mmCIF file of C-alpha atoms and ligand atoms in Angstrom:
data_model
loop_
_atom_site.group_PDB
_atom_site.id
_atom_site.type_symbol
_atom_site.label_atom_id
_atom_site.label_comp_id
_atom_site.label_asym_id
_atom_site.label_seq_id
_atom_site.Cartn_x
_atom_site.Cartn_y
_atom_site.Cartn_z
ATOM 1 C CA MET F 972 85.373 101.770 114.987
ATOM 2 C CA THR F 973 88.666 100.715 113.435
ATOM 3 C CA VAL F 974 90.391 102.805 110.781
ATOM 4 C CA LEU F 975 92.937 101.032 108.602
ATOM 5 C CA VAL F 976 95.959 102.680 107.005
ATOM 6 C CA PRO F 977 97.279 100.153 104.472
ATOM 7 C CA THR F 978 100.964 100.636 103.618
ATOM 8 C CA MET F 979 103.911 98.758 102.178
ATOM 9 C CA GLY F 980 106.234 100.143 104.865
ATOM 10 C CA ALA F 981 109.299 102.382 104.463
ATOM 11 C CA LEU F 982 107.124 104.926 106.198
ATOM 12 C CA HIS F 983 107.657 108.674 105.885
ATOM 13 C CA LYS F 984 105.818 111.879 106.732
ATOM 14 C CA GLY F 985 103.262 111.171 103.985
ATOM 15 C CA HIS F 986 102.238 107.953 105.763
ATOM 16 C CA GLN F 987 102.267 109.792 109.075
ATOM 17 C CA ALA F 988 99.758 112.292 107.620
ATOM 18 C CA LEU F 989 97.487 109.339 106.738
ATOM 19 C CA ILE F 990 97.797 107.952 110.260
ATOM 20 C CA LYS F 991 97.108 111.375 111.818
ATOM 21 C CA ARG F 992 94.013 111.736 109.633
ATOM 22 C CA ALA F 993 92.905 108.263 110.711
ATOM 23 C CA ARG F 994 93.329 109.289 114.363
ATOM 24 C CA THR F 995 90.933 112.205 113.839
ATOM 25 C CA LEU F 996 88.321 109.584 112.916
ATOM 26 C CA SER F 997 88.953 106.942 115.538
ATOM 27 C CA LYS F 998 90.980 105.969 118.600
ATOM 28 C CA GLU F 999 91.659 102.608 116.955
ATOM 29 C CA VAL F 1000 94.074 102.965 114.057
ATOM 30 C CA VAL F 1001 95.627 99.874 112.507
ATOM 31 C CA VAL F 1002 98.595 100.423 110.190
ATOM 32 C CA SER F 1003 99.261 97.421 107.989
ATOM 33 C CA ILE F 1004 102.704 96.885 106.523
ATOM 34 C CA PHE F 1005 102.815 94.337 103.734
ATOM 35 C CA VAL F 1006 104.890 94.510 100.568
ATOM 36 C CA ASN F 1007 102.386 92.891 98.248
ATOM 37 C CA PRO F 1008 104.151 90.814 95.568
ATOM 38 C CA LEU F 1009 100.968 90.689 93.459
ATOM 39 C CA GLN F 1010 101.199 94.374 92.555
ATOM 40 C CA PHE F 1011 104.808 94.275 91.304
ATOM 41 C CA GLU F 1012 105.098 93.360 87.652
ATOM 42 C CA ASN F 1013 108.860 93.485 88.051
ATOM 43 C CA LYS F 1014 110.580 91.078 90.474
ATOM 44 C CA ASP F 1015 113.586 93.387 90.806
ATOM 45 C CA ASP F 1016 111.373 96.317 91.887
ATOM 46 C CA PHE F 1017 109.727 94.049 94.495
ATOM 47 C CA GLU F 1018 113.072 92.935 95.842
ATOM 48 C CA LYS F 1019 114.500 96.457 95.897
ATOM 49 C CA TYR F 1020 111.421 97.930 97.562
ATOM 50 C CA PRO F 1021 112.797 99.584 100.729
ATOM 51 C CA ARG F 1022 112.070 97.785 103.998
ATOM 52 C CA SER F 1023 112.621 99.329 107.440
ATOM 53 C CA PRO F 1024 110.326 97.537 109.935
ATOM 54 C CA GLU F 1025 111.861 98.816 113.199
ATOM 55 C CA ARG F 1026 111.761 102.439 112.082
ATOM 56 C CA ASP F 1027 108.259 101.938 110.665
ATOM 57 C CA ILE F 1028 106.938 100.836 114.061
ATOM 58 C CA GLN F 1029 108.424 103.975 115.647
ATOM 59 C CA LEU F 1030 107.074 106.362 112.996
ATOM 60 C CA ALA F 1031 103.622 104.768 112.957
ATOM 61 C CA THR F 1032 103.358 104.827 116.750
ATOM 62 C CA LEU F 1033 104.567 108.431 116.945
ATOM 63 C CA ALA F 1034 101.878 109.436 114.433
ATOM 64 C CA GLY F 1035 99.169 107.771 116.533
ATOM 65 C CA ALA F 1036 98.832 104.168 115.301
ATOM 66 C CA THR F 1037 97.403 101.906 117.980
ATOM 67 C CA GLU F 1038 98.431 98.734 116.156
ATOM 68 C CA VAL F 1039 101.132 98.083 113.588
ATOM 69 C CA TRP F 1040 100.262 94.864 111.807
ATOM 70 C CA MET F 1041 102.911 93.147 109.690
ATOM 71 C CA PRO F 1042 101.276 90.031 108.303
ATOM 72 C CA ASP F 1043 103.295 87.431 106.478
ATOM 73 C CA TYR F 1044 102.427 86.194 102.992
ATOM 74 C CA ASP F 1045 100.431 83.154 104.191
ATOM 75 C CA GLU F 1046 98.284 85.262 106.485
ATOM 76 C CA VAL F 1047 97.256 87.527 103.615
ATOM 77 C CA TYR F 1048 97.065 84.814 100.969
ATOM 78 C CA PRO F 1049 96.288 81.439 102.571
ATOM 79 C CA GLY F 1050 95.848 78.829 99.867
ATOM 80 C CA ASP F 1051 95.066 79.674 96.276
ATOM 81 C CA ILE F 1052 94.823 83.333 95.343
ATOM 82 C CA THR F 1053 91.704 84.583 93.598
ATOM 83 C CA LYS F 1054 92.962 87.661 91.837
ATOM 84 C CA LEU F 1055 90.382 90.429 91.542
ATOM 85 C CA SER F 1056 90.122 92.733 88.551
ATOM 86 C CA ALA F 1057 90.552 96.485 88.840
ATOM 87 C CA GLY F 1058 88.285 96.916 85.808
ATOM 88 C CA PRO F 1059 88.827 99.227 82.823
ATOM 89 C CA LEU F 1060 90.319 102.045 84.929
ATOM 90 C CA GLY F 1061 93.040 99.617 85.947
ATOM 91 C CA LYS F 1062 94.236 99.441 82.338
ATOM 92 C CA LEU F 1063 94.820 103.170 81.827
ATOM 93 C CA PHE F 1064 97.934 105.274 82.508
ATOM 94 C CA GLU F 1065 99.698 103.602 85.461
ATOM 95 C CA GLY F 1066 97.902 100.373 84.567
ATOM 96 C CA ALA F 1067 99.018 100.564 80.929
ATOM 97 C CA SER F 1068 102.647 100.814 82.034
ATOM 98 C CA ARG F 1069 102.307 98.279 84.820
ATOM 99 C CA PRO F 1070 99.977 95.510 83.585
ATOM 100 C CA GLU F 1071 98.105 93.778 86.418
ATOM 101 C CA HIS F 1072 99.471 96.229 88.982
ATOM 102 C CA PHE F 1073 96.019 97.470 89.979
ATOM 103 C CA ASP F 1074 94.572 93.946 89.971
ATOM 104 C CA GLY F 1075 97.221 93.180 92.600
ATOM 105 C CA VAL F 1076 96.290 96.331 94.542
ATOM 106 C CA VAL F 1077 92.548 95.618 94.675
ATOM 107 C CA THR F 1078 93.232 91.979 95.557
ATOM 108 C CA VAL F 1079 95.384 92.879 98.553
ATOM 109 C CA VAL F 1080 93.171 95.760 99.690
ATOM 110 C CA ASN F 1081 90.174 93.437 99.589
ATOM 111 C CA ARG F 1082 92.089 90.864 101.689
ATOM 112 C CA LEU F 1083 93.220 93.506 104.200
ATOM 113 C CA PHE F 1084 89.620 94.686 104.538
ATOM 114 C CA GLU F 1085 88.406 91.085 105.015
ATOM 115 C CA ILE F 1086 90.954 90.451 107.757
ATOM 116 C CA VAL F 1087 90.915 93.792 109.654
ATOM 117 C CA LYS F 1088 87.234 94.631 109.007
ATOM 118 C CA PRO F 1089 87.757 98.391 109.303
ATOM 119 C CA THR F 1090 84.970 100.951 109.173
ATOM 120 C CA ALA F 1091 87.141 103.307 107.133
ATOM 121 C CA ALA F 1092 90.512 103.239 105.384
ATOM 122 C CA VAL F 1093 92.849 106.079 104.499
ATOM 123 C CA PHE F 1094 94.943 106.379 101.308
ATOM 124 C CA GLY F 1095 97.163 109.101 99.836
ATOM 125 C CA GLU F 1096 96.120 111.273 96.904
ATOM 126 C CA LYS F 1097 99.638 110.923 95.526
ATOM 127 C CA ASP F 1098 98.515 107.628 94.023
ATOM 128 C CA PHE F 1099 95.446 109.306 92.577
ATOM 129 C CA GLN F 1100 94.530 106.516 90.163
ATOM 130 C CA GLN F 1101 94.920 103.928 92.919
ATOM 131 C CA LEU F 1102 92.619 105.983 95.151
ATOM 132 C CA ALA F 1103 89.989 106.195 92.382
ATOM 133 C CA ILE F 1104 90.197 102.434 91.758
ATOM 134 C CA ILE F 1105 89.872 101.612 95.456
ATOM 135 C CA LYS F 1106 86.846 103.932 95.733
ATOM 136 C CA ALA F 1107 85.340 102.120 92.729
ATOM 137 C CA MET F 1108 85.643 98.767 94.582
ATOM 138 C CA LYS F 1109 82.420 99.867 96.300
ATOM 139 C CA SER F 1110 83.227 97.989 99.488
ATOM 140 C CA LYS F 1111 81.397 98.849 102.702
ATOM 141 C CA VAL F 1112 84.586 100.444 103.995
ATOM 142 C CA GLU F 1113 84.575 104.238 103.748
ATOM 143 C CA ILE F 1114 87.558 105.376 101.666
ATOM 144 C CA ILE F 1115 89.245 108.612 102.670
ATOM 145 C CA GLY F 1116 91.861 110.405 100.552
ATOM 146 C CA VAL F 1117 94.550 112.596 102.092
ATOM 147 C CA PRO F 1118 96.463 115.331 100.195
ATOM 148 C CA THR F 1119 100.038 114.654 99.148
ATOM 149 C CA VAL F 1120 102.829 115.664 101.515
ATOM 150 C CA ARG F 1121 105.778 117.316 99.757
ATOM 151 C CA GLU F 1122 109.464 117.989 100.366
ATOM 152 C CA PHE F 1123 110.658 121.617 100.650
ATOM 153 C CA ASP F 1124 111.084 121.785 96.858
ATOM 154 C CA GLY F 1125 107.730 120.220 96.068
ATOM 155 C CA LEU F 1126 108.826 116.625 95.420
ATOM 156 C CA ALA F 1127 106.007 114.332 96.542
ATOM 157 C CA LEU F 1128 107.114 112.103 99.415
ATOM 158 C CA SER F 1129 107.488 108.503 98.321
ATOM 159 C CA SER F 1130 109.187 105.447 99.789
ATOM 160 C CA ARG F 1131 111.041 105.120 96.480
ATOM 161 C CA ASN F 1132 112.720 108.567 96.788
ATOM 162 C CA ILE F 1133 115.540 107.149 98.915
ATOM 163 C CA ARG F 1134 116.702 105.146 95.879
ATOM 164 C CA LEU F 1135 117.482 108.366 93.967
ATOM 165 C CA THR F 1136 121.090 109.472 93.619
ATOM 166 C CA GLU F 1137 122.000 112.909 94.987
ATOM 167 C CA ALA F 1138 121.830 114.420 91.494
ATOM 168 C CA GLY F 1139 118.629 112.519 90.703
ATOM 169 C CA ARG F 1140 117.029 113.841 93.854
ATOM 170 C CA VAL F 1141 117.732 117.418 92.694
ATOM 171 C CA SER F 1142 116.347 116.682 89.214
ATOM 172 C CA ALA F 1143 113.234 115.009 90.636
ATOM 173 C CA ASN F 1144 111.530 118.269 91.518
ATOM 174 C CA VAL F 1145 110.937 118.842 87.793
ATOM 175 C CA ILE F 1146 107.661 116.952 88.178
ATOM 176 C CA HIS F 1147 106.315 119.342 90.768
ATOM 177 C CA ARG F 1148 107.714 122.314 88.841
ATOM 178 C CA ALA F 1149 105.747 121.199 85.784
ATOM 179 C CA LEU F 1150 102.519 120.707 87.767
ATOM 180 C CA ALA F 1151 102.858 123.972 89.662
ATOM 181 C CA ALA F 1152 103.614 125.924 86.477
ATOM 182 C CA ALA F 1153 100.579 124.485 84.704
ATOM 183 C CA HIS F 1154 97.841 124.248 87.283
ATOM 184 C CA LEU F 1155 96.539 127.791 86.835
ATOM 185 C CA ALA F 1156 96.728 127.759 83.028
ATOM 186 C CA PRO F 1157 93.580 129.070 81.325
ATOM 187 C CA SER F 1158 93.043 125.988 79.159
ATOM 188 C CA VAL F 1159 93.911 122.297 79.063
ATOM 189 C CA ALA F 1160 95.959 122.729 75.876
ATOM 190 C CA ILE F 1161 98.109 125.467 77.396
ATOM 191 C CA ALA F 1162 98.520 123.509 80.643
ATOM 192 C CA GLN F 1163 99.665 120.431 78.718
ATOM 193 C CA GLU F 1164 102.134 122.512 76.735
ATOM 194 C CA ILE F 1165 103.588 123.999 79.932
ATOM 195 C CA ILE F 1166 103.922 120.554 81.501
ATOM 196 C CA ASP F 1167 105.646 119.015 78.503
ATOM 197 C CA SER F 1168 108.034 121.932 77.969
ATOM 198 C CA THR F 1169 108.956 122.007 81.683
ATOM 199 C CA LEU F 1170 109.594 118.254 81.786
ATOM 200 C CA ALA F 1171 111.769 118.571 78.667
ATOM 201 C CA THR F 1172 114.144 120.919 80.538
ATOM 202 C CA GLU F 1173 115.314 118.015 82.706
ATOM 203 C CA PRO F 1174 117.366 115.465 80.735
ATOM 204 C CA ALA F 1175 117.563 113.098 83.731
ATOM 205 C CA PHE F 1176 113.781 112.627 83.608
ATOM 206 C CA THR F 1177 112.323 110.006 81.259
ATOM 207 C CA CYS F 1178 108.641 110.694 80.898
ATOM 208 C CA ASP F 1179 106.252 107.737 80.797
ATOM 209 C CA TYR F 1180 103.054 109.779 80.558
ATOM 210 C CA SER F 1181 101.819 113.263 81.253
ATOM 211 C CA ALA F 1182 98.140 114.016 80.805
ATOM 212 C CA ILE F 1183 95.280 116.150 81.978
ATOM 213 C CA ILE F 1184 92.320 114.013 82.812
ATOM 214 C CA ASP F 1185 88.764 114.260 84.026
ATOM 215 C CA GLU F 1186 88.967 113.428 87.757
ATOM 216 C CA ALA F 1187 85.903 111.190 87.667
ATOM 217 C CA THR F 1188 86.383 109.240 84.418
ATOM 218 C CA PHE F 1189 90.126 109.536 83.730
ATOM 219 C CA GLU F 1190 89.256 110.481 80.148
ATOM 220 C CA LEU F 1191 91.601 112.969 78.534
ATOM 221 C CA ALA F 1192 90.386 116.489 79.210
ATOM 222 C CA THR F 1193 89.678 118.724 76.257
ATOM 223 C CA ASP F 1194 88.522 122.261 77.012
ATOM 224 C CA SER F 1195 87.709 123.460 80.538
ATOM 225 C CA THR F 1196 90.156 122.817 83.390
ATOM 226 C CA ARG F 1197 87.269 122.444 85.879
ATOM 227 C CA ASN F 1198 87.435 119.158 87.838
ATOM 228 C CA LYS F 1199 90.503 118.152 85.874
ATOM 229 C CA ARG F 1200 93.782 116.822 87.206
ATOM 230 C CA ALA F 1201 97.239 116.737 85.727
ATOM 231 C CA ILE F 1202 99.016 113.399 86.181
ATOM 232 C CA ILE F 1203 102.678 112.658 85.471
ATOM 233 C CA ALA F 1204 104.822 109.532 85.734
ATOM 234 C CA GLY F 1205 108.337 108.733 84.674
ATOM 235 C CA TRP F 1206 111.774 107.641 85.810
ATOM 236 C CA ILE F 1207 114.922 109.191 87.200
ATOM 237 C CA ASP F 1208 117.889 106.911 87.943
ATOM 238 C CA GLY F 1209 115.575 104.007 87.035
ATOM 239 C CA VAL F 1210 113.299 104.967 89.952
ATOM 240 C CA ARG F 1211 109.633 105.334 89.053
ATOM 241 C CA LEU F 1212 108.148 108.638 90.226
ATOM 242 C CA LEU F 1213 104.577 109.841 89.935
ATOM 243 C CA ASP F 1214 102.614 112.860 91.011
ATOM 244 C CA ASN F 1215 99.426 114.759 90.245
ATOM 245 C CA MET F 1216 97.727 118.070 90.912
ATOM 246 C CA GLN F 1217 94.191 119.314 90.630
ATOM 247 C CA MET F 1218 93.887 122.030 88.002
ATOM 248 C CA GLY F 1219 93.074 125.408 89.454
ATOM 249 C CA GLU F 1220 94.233 124.323 92.919
ATOM 250 C CA ARG F 1221 96.429 126.960 94.616
ATOM 251 C CA ARG F 1222 99.779 125.452 95.637
HETATM 252 O O1 PAF O 1051 99.865 102.509 98.207
HETATM 253 C C1 PAF O 1051 100.386 101.486 98.687
HETATM 254 O O2 PAF O 1051 101.305 101.553 99.512
HETATM 255 C C2 PAF O 1051 99.887 100.126 98.244
HETATM 256 O O3 PAF O 1051 99.539 100.116 96.917
HETATM 257 C C3 PAF O 1051 98.749 99.581 99.137
HETATM 258 C C4 PAF O 1051 97.511 100.427 99.009
HETATM 259 C C5 PAF O 1051 99.195 99.519 100.587
HETATM 260 C C6 PAF O 1051 98.376 98.164 98.691
HETATM 261 O O4 PAF O 1051 99.470 97.297 98.789
#
């Protein structure tokens, strides 16, 4: 049985956690590294996406990958591309800010599955909406989510973090501060208020969205915090950051 860990490279401990989880499932773990142009609505973001292939091979191998696969564009997309649709969920939140982003994600994930033919694939919960959309693809591949790995101050690990300035890096923990302050709130309304007031304390952070949603439908939550998740996205130093936390989860 082959387990696939799809990545766009610039690996860090969060990716290593995915690879380690994959190794608990199988002795055959393929890590793919492909910066997928189809999921970038902004050419500049695609070009600036960090790339560190040599280091990636080391980190993936150390974490237990048995194959690091770095396909080129033509291998993933030979000939004309048939872009798949991520459906209505692909238009909400992250999808509203990044039109066609999730269509690009499901298109590449589908291609990676077609080529590697894994039994299972592992993705991070940090991209919670992405994980939900990939699960909704209803492919034969079992989809496994792995909890977010965080820095000492709670900042979710992300390949984009290295583009933050020193000051921006300090400010960036406001997202986790907001989630951690709100996750045990007695109601959705109070949790939302805590999140928004915490985010407002950090002038370097430009909020794109902050919401508390039903984990299954992504509809805005109203009363009970049961099975709800807080999601936040925004920018610091022009770097897009996102994070989420299950309500009621002890962190
Ligand atoms: O999460 C990512 O790194 C990417 O969106 C993925 C799933 C590898 C598809 O390109």
